[in-house]
PDB file of C-alpha atoms in Angstrom:
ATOM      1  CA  UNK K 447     269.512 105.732 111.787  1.00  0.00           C
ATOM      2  CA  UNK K 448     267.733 107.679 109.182  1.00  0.00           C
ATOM      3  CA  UNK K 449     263.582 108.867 109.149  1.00  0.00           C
ATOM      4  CA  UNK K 450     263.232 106.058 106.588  1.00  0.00           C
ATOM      5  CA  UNK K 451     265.249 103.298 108.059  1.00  0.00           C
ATOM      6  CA  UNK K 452     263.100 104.033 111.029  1.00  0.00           C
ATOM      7  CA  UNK K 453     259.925 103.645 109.097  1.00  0.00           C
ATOM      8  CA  UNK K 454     260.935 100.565 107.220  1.00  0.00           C
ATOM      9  CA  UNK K 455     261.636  98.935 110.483  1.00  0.00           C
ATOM     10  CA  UNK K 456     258.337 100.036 111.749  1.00  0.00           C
ATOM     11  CA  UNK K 457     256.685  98.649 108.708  1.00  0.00           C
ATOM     12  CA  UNK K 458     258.718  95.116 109.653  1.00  0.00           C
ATOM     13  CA  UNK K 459     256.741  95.913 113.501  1.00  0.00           C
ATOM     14  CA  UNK K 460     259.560  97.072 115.132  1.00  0.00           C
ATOM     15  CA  UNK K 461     258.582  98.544 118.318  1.00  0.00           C
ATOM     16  CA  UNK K 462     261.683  99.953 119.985  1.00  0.00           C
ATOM     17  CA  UNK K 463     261.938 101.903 116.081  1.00  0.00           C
ATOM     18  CA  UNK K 464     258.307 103.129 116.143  1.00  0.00           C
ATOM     19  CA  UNK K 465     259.136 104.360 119.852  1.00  0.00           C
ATOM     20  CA  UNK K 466     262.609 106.562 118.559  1.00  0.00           C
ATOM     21  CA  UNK K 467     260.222 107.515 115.707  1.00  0.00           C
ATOM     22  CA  UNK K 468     257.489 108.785 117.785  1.00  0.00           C
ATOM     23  CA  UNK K 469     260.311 110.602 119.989  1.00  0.00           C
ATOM     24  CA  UNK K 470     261.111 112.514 117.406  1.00  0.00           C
ATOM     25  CA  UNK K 471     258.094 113.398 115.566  1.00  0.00           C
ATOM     26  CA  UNK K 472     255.155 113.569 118.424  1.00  0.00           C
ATOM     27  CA  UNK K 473     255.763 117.471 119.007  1.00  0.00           C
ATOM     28  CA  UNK K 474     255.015 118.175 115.465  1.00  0.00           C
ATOM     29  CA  UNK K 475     251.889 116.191 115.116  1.00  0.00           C
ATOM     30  CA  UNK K 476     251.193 117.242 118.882  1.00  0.00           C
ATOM     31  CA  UNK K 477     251.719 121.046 117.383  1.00  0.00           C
ATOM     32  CA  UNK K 478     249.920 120.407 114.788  1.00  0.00           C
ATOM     33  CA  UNK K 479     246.812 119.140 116.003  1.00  0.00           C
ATOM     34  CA  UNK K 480     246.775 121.584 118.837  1.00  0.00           C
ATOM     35  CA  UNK K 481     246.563 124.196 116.194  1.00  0.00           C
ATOM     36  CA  UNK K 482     242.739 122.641 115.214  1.00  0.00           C
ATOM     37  CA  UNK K 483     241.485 122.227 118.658  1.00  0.00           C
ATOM     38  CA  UNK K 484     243.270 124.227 121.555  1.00  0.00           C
ATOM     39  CA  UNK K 485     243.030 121.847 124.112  1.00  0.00           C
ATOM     40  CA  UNK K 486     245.252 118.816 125.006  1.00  0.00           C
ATOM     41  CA  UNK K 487     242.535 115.882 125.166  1.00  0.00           C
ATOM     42  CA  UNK K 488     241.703 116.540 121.131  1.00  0.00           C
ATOM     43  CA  UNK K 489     244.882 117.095 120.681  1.00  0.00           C
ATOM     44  CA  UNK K 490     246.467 114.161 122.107  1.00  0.00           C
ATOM     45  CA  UNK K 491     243.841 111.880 120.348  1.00  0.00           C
ATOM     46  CA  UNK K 492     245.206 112.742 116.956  1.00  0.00           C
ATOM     47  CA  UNK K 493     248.616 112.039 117.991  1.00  0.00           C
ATOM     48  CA  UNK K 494     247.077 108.357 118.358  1.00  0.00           C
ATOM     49  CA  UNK K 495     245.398 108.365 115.696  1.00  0.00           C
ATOM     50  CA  UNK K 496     247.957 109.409 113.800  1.00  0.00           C
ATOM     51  CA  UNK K 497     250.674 107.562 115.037  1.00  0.00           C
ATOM     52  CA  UNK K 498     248.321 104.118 114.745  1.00  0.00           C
ATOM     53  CA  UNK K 499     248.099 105.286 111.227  1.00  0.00           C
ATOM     54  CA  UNK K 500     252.132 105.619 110.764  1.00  0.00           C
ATOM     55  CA  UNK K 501     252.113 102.205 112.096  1.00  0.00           C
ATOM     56  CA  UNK K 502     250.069 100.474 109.896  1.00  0.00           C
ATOM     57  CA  UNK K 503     250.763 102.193 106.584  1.00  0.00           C
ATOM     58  CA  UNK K 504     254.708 102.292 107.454  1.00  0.00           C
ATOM     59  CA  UNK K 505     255.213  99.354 104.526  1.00  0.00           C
ATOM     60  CA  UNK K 506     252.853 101.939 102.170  1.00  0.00           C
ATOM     61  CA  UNK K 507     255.725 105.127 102.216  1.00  0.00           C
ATOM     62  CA  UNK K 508     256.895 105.964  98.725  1.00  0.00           C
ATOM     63  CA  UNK K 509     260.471 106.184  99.159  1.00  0.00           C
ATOM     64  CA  UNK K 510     260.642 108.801  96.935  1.00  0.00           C
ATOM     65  CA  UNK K 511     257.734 111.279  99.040  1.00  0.00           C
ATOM     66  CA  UNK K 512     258.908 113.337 101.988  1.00  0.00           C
ATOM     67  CA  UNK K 513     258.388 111.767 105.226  1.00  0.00           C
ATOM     68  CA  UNK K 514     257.177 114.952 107.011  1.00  0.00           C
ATOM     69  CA  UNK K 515     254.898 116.235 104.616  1.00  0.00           C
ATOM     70  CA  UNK K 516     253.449 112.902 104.473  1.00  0.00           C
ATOM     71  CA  UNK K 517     253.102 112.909 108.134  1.00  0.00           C
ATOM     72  CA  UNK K 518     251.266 116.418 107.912  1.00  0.00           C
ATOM     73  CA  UNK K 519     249.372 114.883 105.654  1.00  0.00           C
ATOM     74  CA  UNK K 520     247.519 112.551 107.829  1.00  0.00           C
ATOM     75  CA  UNK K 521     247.504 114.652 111.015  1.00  0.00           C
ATOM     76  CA  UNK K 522     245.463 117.274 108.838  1.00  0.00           C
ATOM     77  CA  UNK K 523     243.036 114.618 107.583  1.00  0.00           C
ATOM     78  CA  UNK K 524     242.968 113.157 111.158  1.00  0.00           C
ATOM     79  CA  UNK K 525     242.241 116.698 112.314  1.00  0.00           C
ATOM     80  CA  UNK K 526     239.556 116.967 109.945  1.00  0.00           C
ATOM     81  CA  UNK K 527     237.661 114.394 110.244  1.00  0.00           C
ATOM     82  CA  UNK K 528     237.588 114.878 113.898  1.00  0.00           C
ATOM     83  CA  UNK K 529     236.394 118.137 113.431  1.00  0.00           C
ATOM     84  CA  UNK K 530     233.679 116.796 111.059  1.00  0.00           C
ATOM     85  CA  UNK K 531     232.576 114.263 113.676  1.00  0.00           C
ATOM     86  CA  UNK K 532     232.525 116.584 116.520  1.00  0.00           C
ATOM     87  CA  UNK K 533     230.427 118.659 114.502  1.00  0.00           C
ATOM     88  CA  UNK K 534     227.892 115.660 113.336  1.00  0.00           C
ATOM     89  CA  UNK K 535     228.014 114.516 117.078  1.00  0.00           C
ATOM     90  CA  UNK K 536     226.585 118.321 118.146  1.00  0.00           C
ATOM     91  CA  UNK K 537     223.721 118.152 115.426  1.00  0.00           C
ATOM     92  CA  UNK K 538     223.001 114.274 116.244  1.00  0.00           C
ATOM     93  CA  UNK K 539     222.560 115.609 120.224  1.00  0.00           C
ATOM     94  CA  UNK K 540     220.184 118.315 119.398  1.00  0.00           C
ATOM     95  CA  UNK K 541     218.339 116.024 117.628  1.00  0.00           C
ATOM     96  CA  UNK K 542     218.081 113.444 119.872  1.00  0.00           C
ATOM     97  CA  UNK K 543     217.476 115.564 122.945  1.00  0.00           C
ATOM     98  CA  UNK K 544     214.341 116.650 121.422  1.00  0.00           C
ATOM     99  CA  UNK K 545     213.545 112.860 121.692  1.00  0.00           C
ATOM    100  CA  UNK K 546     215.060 110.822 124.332  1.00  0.00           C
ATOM    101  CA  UNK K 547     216.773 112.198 128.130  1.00  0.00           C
ATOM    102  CA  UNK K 548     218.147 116.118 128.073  1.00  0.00           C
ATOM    103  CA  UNK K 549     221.199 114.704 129.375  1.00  0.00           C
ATOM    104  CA  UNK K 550     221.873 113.177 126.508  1.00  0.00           C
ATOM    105  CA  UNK K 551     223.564 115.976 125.287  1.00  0.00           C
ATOM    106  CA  UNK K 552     227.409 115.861 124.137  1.00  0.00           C
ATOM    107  CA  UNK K 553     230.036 117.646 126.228  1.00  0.00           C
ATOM    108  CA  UNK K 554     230.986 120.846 124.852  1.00  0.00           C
ATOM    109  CA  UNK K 555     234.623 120.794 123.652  1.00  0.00           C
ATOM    110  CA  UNK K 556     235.455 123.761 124.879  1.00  0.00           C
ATOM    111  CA  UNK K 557     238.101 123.891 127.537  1.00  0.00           C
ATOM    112  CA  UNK K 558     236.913 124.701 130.776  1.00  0.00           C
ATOM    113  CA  UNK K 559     239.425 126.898 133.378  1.00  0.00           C
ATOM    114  CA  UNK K 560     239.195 127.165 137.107  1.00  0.00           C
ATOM    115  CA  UNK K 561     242.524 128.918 137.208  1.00  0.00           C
ATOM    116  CA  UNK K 562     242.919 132.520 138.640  1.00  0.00           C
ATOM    117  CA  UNK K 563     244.865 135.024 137.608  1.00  0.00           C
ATOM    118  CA  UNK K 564     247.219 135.070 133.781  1.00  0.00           C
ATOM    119  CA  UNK K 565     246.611 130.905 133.397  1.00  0.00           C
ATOM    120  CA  UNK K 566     242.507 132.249 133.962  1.00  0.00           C
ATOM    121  CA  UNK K 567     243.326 134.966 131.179  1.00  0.00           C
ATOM    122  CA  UNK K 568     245.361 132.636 128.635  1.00  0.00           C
ATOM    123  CA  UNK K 569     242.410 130.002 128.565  1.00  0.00           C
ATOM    124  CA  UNK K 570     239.685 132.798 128.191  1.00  0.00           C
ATOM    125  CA  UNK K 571     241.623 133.497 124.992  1.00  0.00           C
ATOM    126  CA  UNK K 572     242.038 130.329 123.915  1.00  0.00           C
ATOM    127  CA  UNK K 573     238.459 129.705 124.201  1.00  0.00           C
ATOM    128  CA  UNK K 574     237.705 132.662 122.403  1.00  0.00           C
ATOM    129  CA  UNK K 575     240.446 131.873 119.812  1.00  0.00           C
ATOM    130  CA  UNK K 576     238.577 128.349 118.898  1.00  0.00           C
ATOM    131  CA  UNK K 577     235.077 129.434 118.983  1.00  0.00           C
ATOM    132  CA  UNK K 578     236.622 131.859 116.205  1.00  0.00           C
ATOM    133  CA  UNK K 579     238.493 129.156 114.293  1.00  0.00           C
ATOM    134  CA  UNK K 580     235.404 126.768 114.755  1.00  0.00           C
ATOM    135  CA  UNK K 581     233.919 129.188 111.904  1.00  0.00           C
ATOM    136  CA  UNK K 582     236.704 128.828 109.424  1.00  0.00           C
ATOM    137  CA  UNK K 583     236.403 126.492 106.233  1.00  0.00           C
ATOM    138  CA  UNK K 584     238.503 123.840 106.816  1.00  0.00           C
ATOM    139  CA  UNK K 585     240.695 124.595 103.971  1.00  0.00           C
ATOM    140  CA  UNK K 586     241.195 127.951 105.168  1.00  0.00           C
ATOM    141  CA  UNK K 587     241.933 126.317 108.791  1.00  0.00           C
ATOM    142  CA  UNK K 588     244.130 123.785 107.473  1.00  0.00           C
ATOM    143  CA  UNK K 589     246.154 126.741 105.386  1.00  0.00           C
ATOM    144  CA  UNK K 590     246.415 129.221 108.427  1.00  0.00           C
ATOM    145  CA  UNK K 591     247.385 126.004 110.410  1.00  0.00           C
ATOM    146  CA  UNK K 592     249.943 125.165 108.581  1.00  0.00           C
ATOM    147  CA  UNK K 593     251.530 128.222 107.724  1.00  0.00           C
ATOM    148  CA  UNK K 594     251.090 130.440 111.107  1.00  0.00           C
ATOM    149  CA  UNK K 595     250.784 127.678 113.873  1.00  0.00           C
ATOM    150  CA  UNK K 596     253.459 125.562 112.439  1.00  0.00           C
ATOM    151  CA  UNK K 597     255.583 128.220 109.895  1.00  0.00           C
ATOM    152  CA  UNK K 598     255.820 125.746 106.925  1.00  0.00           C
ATOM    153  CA  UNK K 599     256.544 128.210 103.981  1.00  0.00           C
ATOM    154  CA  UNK K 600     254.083 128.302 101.046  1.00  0.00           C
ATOM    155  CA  UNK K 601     255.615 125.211  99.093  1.00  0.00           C
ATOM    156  CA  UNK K 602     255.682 123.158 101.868  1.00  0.00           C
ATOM    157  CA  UNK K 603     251.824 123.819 103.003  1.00  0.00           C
ATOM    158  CA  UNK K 604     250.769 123.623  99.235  1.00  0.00           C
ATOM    159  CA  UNK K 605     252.771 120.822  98.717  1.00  0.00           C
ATOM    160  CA  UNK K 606     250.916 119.179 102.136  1.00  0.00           C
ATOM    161  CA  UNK K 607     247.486 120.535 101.024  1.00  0.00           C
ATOM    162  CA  UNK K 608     247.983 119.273  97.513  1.00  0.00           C
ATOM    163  CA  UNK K 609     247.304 123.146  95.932  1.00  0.00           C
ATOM    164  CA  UNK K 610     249.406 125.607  94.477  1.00  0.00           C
ATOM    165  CA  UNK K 611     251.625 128.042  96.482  1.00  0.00           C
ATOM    166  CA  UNK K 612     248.845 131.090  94.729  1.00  0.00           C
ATOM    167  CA  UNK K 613     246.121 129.550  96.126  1.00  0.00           C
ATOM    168  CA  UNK K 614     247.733 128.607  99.175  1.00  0.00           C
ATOM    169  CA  UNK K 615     248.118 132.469  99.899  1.00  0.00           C
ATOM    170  CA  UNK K 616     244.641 133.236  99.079  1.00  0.00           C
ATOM    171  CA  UNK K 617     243.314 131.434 101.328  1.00  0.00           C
ATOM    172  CA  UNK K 618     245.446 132.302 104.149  1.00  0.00           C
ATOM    173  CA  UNK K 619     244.372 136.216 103.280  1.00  0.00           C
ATOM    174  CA  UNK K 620     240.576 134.784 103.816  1.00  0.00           C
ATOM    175  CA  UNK K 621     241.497 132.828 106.959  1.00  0.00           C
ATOM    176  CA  UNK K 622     243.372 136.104 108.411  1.00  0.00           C
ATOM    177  CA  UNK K 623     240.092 138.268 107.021  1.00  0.00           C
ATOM    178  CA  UNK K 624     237.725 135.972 109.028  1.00  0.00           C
ATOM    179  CA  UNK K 625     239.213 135.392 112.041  1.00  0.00           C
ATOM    180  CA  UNK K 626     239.582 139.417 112.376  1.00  0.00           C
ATOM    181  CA  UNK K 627     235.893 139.740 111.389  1.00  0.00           C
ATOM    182  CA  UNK K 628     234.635 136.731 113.559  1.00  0.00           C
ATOM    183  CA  UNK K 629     236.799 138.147 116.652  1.00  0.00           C
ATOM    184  CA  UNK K 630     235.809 141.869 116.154  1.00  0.00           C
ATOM    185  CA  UNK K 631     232.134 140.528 116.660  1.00  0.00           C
ATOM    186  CA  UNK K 632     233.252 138.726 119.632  1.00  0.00           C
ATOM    187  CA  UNK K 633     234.435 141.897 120.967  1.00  0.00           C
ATOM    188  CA  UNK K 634     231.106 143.687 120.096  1.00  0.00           C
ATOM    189  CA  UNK K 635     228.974 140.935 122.135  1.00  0.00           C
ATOM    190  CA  UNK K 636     231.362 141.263 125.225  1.00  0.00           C
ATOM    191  CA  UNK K 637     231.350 144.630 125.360  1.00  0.00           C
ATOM    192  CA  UNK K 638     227.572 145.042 125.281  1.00  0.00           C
TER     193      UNK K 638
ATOM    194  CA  UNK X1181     246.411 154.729 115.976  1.00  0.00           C
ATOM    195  CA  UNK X1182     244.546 151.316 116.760  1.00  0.00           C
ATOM    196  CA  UNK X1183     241.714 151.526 118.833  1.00  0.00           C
ATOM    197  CA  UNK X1184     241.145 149.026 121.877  1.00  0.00           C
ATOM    198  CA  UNK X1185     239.328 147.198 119.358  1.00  0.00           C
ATOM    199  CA  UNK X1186     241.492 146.476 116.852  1.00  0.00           C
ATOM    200  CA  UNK X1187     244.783 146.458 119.534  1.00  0.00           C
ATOM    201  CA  UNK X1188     242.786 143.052 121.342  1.00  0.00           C
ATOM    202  CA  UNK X1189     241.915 141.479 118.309  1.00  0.00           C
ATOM    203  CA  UNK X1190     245.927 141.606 117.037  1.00  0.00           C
ATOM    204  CA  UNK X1191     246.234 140.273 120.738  1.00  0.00           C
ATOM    205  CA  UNK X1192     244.003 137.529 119.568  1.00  0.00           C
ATOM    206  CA  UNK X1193     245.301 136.439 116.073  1.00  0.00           C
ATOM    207  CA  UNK X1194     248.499 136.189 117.642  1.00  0.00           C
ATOM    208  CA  UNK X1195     247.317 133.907 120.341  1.00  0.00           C
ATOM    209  CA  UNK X1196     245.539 132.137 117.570  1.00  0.00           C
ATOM    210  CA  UNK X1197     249.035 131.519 115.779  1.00  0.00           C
ATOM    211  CA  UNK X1198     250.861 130.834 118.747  1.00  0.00           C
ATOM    212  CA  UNK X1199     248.670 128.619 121.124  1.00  0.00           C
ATOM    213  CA  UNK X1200     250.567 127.376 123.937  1.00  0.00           C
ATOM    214  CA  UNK X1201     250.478 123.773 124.278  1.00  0.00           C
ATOM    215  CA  UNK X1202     252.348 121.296 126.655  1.00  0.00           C
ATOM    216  CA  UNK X1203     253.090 118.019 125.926  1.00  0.00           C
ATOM    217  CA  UNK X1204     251.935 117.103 129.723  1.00  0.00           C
ATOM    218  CA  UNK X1205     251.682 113.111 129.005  1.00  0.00           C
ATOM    219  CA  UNK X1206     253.801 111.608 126.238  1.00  0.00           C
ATOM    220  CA  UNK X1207     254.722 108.875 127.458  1.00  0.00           C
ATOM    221  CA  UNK X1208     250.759 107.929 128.497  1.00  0.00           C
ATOM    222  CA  UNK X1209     250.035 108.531 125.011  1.00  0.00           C
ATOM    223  CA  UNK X1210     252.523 106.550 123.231  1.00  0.00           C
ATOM    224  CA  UNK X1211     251.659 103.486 125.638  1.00  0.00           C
ATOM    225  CA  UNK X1212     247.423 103.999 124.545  1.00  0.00           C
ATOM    226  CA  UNK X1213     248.978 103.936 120.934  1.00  0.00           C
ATOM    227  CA  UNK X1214     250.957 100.510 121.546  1.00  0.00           C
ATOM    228  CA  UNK X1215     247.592  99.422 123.541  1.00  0.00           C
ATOM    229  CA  UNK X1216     245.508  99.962 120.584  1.00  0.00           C
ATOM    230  CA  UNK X1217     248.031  98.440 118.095  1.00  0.00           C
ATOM    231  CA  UNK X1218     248.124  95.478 119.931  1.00  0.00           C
ATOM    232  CA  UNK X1219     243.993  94.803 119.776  1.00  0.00           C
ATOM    233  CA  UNK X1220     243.083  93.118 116.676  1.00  0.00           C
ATOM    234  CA  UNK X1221     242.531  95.425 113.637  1.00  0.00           C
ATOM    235  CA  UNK X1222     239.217  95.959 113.482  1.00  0.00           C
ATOM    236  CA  UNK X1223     237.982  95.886 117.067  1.00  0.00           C
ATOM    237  CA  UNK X1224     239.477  99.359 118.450  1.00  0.00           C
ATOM    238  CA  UNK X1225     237.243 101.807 119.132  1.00  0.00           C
ATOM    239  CA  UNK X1226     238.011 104.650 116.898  1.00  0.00           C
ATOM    240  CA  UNK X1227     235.110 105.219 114.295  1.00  0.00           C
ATOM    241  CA  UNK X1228     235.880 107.355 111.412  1.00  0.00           C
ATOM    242  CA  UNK X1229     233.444 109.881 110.340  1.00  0.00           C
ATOM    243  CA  UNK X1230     232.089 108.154 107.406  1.00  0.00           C
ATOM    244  CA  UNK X1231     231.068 105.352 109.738  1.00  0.00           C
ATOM    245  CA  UNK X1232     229.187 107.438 112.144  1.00  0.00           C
ATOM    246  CA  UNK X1233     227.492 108.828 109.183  1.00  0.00           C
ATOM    247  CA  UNK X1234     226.298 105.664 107.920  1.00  0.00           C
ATOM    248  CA  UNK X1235     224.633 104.204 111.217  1.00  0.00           C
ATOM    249  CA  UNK X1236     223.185 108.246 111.346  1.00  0.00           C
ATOM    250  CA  UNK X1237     221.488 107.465 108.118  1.00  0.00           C
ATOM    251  CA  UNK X1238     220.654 103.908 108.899  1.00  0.00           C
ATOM    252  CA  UNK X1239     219.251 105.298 112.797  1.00  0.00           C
ATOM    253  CA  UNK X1240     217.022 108.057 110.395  1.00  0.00           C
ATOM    254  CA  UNK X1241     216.120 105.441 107.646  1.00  0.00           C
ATOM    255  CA  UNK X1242     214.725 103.212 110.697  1.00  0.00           C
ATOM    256  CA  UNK X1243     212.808 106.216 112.143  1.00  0.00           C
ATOM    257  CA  UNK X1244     210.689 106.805 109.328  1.00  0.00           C
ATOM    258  CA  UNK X1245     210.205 103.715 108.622  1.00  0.00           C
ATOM    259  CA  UNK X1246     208.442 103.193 111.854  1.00  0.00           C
ATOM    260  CA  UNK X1247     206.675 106.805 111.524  1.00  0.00           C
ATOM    261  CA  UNK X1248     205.767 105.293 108.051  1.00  0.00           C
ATOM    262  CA  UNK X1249     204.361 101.869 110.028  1.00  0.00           C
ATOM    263  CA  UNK X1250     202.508 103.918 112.860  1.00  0.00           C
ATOM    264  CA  UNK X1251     200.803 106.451 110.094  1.00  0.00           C
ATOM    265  CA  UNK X1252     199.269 103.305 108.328  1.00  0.00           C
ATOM    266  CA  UNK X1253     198.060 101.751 111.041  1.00  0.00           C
ATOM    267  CA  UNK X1254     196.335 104.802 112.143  1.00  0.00           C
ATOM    268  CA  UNK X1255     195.124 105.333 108.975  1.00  0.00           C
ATOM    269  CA  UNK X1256     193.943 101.890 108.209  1.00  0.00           C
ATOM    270  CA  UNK X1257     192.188 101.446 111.762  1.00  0.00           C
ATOM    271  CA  UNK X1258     190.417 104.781 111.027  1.00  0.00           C
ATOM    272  CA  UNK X1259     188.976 103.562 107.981  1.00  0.00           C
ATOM    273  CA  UNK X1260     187.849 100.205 109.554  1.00  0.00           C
ATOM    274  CA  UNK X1261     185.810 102.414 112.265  1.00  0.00           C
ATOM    275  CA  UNK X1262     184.211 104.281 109.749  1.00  0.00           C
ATOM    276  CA  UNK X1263     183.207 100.586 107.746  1.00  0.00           C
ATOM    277  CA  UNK X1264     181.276  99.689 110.942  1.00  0.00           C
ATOM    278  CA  UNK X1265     179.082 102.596 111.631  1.00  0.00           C
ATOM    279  CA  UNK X1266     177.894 102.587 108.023  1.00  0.00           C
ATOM    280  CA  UNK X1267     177.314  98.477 108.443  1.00  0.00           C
ATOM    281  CA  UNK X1268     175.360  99.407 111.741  1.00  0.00           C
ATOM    282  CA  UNK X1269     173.364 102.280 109.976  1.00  0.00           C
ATOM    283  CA  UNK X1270     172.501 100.177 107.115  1.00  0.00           C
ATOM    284  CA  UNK X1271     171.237  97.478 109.728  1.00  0.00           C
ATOM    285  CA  UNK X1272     169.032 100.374 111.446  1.00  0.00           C
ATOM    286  CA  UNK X1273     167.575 101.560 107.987  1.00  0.00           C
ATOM    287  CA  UNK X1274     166.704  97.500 107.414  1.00  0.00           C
ATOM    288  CA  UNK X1275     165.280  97.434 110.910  1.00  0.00           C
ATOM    289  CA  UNK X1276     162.601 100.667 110.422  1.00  0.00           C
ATOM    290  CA  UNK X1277     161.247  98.971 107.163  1.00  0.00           C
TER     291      UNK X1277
END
């Protein structure tokens, strides 16, 4: 059975279809997301979120769009919008700890490790990695997403970010440029 | 050459583009997905952003509203205070003539 077969079964609520859909596409969007957050818990929300989202707007697919870049398409705004409520929820918690209980602080999203050894060493670098892409515009995090996490050529990332393929390659030069700059400072402060 | 510097933060960017992520529960996730599906639309529990946003402003909107409220009263009680004593003086001049 075909991508859109599957889907227009899904849009008639067909389970067992959504199921051999999911099969197929969950790495992607699991890829994907992963890219934003670097840790599994925000990672595998957006796959729900997402996938609730494929679910309900199955019967809404132009037949004549491409399936994945339409699914990119939502797990980047679904990314996004998580990132932009993460990032209201920190402000909201300052604010309201100067008010109400300390405690009522947010967790940090920040993976925490207990491991010893490489695993210790990976996750060190993985929180260093985010804290750096935390900084990035999102456009520039969406681009560098797109076309170094999940090695969608220049069409296919403009096409998915709804840009040109010029622009598109600007802005991955900027995200590369920051993410050097931000994690050359990061070196600075550890050394010290 | 590269420096140590530059050499870890290659290490990094490539880390950055190739973060190494497991899949660990799938099949968990795909039954939360049918969970939620099944729940009326309308009652799950994911907010979007522009929600939270909205009862942020509302939550702020309330706050200074109430600031607004207390200030008045404040104000307004002072002033009543200050009505009195000159009442009372006046009363005190009266009484001495």
């Amino acid at each position: 059975m075909s991508d859109r077969e599957l889907l227009e079964k899904i849009s008639a609520g067909d389970k067992k279809s959504f199921g051999a859909f999911y099969d197929k596409f969950q790495s992607q969007v699991y890829r994907t997301a992963f890219g934003y957050f670097h840790n599994n818990s925000d990672a595998e929300e957006i796959v729900q979120d997402v996938f609730v989202e494929v679910f309900r707007s199955a019967g809404k697919f132009k037949n004549n769009s491409n399936l994945s870049t339409w699914l990119y398409r939502i797990t980047v705004n679904k990314s996004l919008d998580r990132i932009r409520f993460q990032k209201s929820a920190k402000r909201f918690s300052f604010f309201s700890a100067i008010f109400f209980d300390e405690d009522n602080g947010l967790k940090d999203n920040i993976p925490d490790s207990t491991d010893h050894g490489i695993e210790a060493d990976k996750k060190e670098s993985e929180k260093i990695i985010f804290r750096a892409m935390d900084k990035l515009a999102e456009n520039q995090r969406t681009a560098f997403v797109l076309t170094q996490v999940e090695d969608l050529s220049g069409n296919e990332a403009a096409e998915i970010m709804g840009t040109t393929a010029k622009a598109l390659e600007s802005l991955i030069q900027r995200a590369k440029a920051n993410l050097r700059k931000e994690l050359g400072e990061m070196y600075n402060t550890r050394r010290k | 050459m590269k420096n140590e510097k530059e050499v870890w933060v290659e290490r990094m960017m490539e880390y950055a583009a190739k973060p190494s992520s497991s899949t660990r529960s799938k099949e968990k996730v795909f039954h939360t997905i049918l969970d939620i599906l099944e729940r009326p639309e309308g009652t799950n529990n994911i907010i979007s952003f522009s929600q939270f946003r909205l009862v942020g402003i509302a939550a702020l909107i309330i706050l200074a509203l109430n600031i607004g409220v207390i200030g008045f009263t404040i104000v307004s009680n002072n002033d009543k205070a200050e009505s009195k004593s000159a009442y009372g003086l006046h009363e005190y001049n009266l009484d001495l003539y």
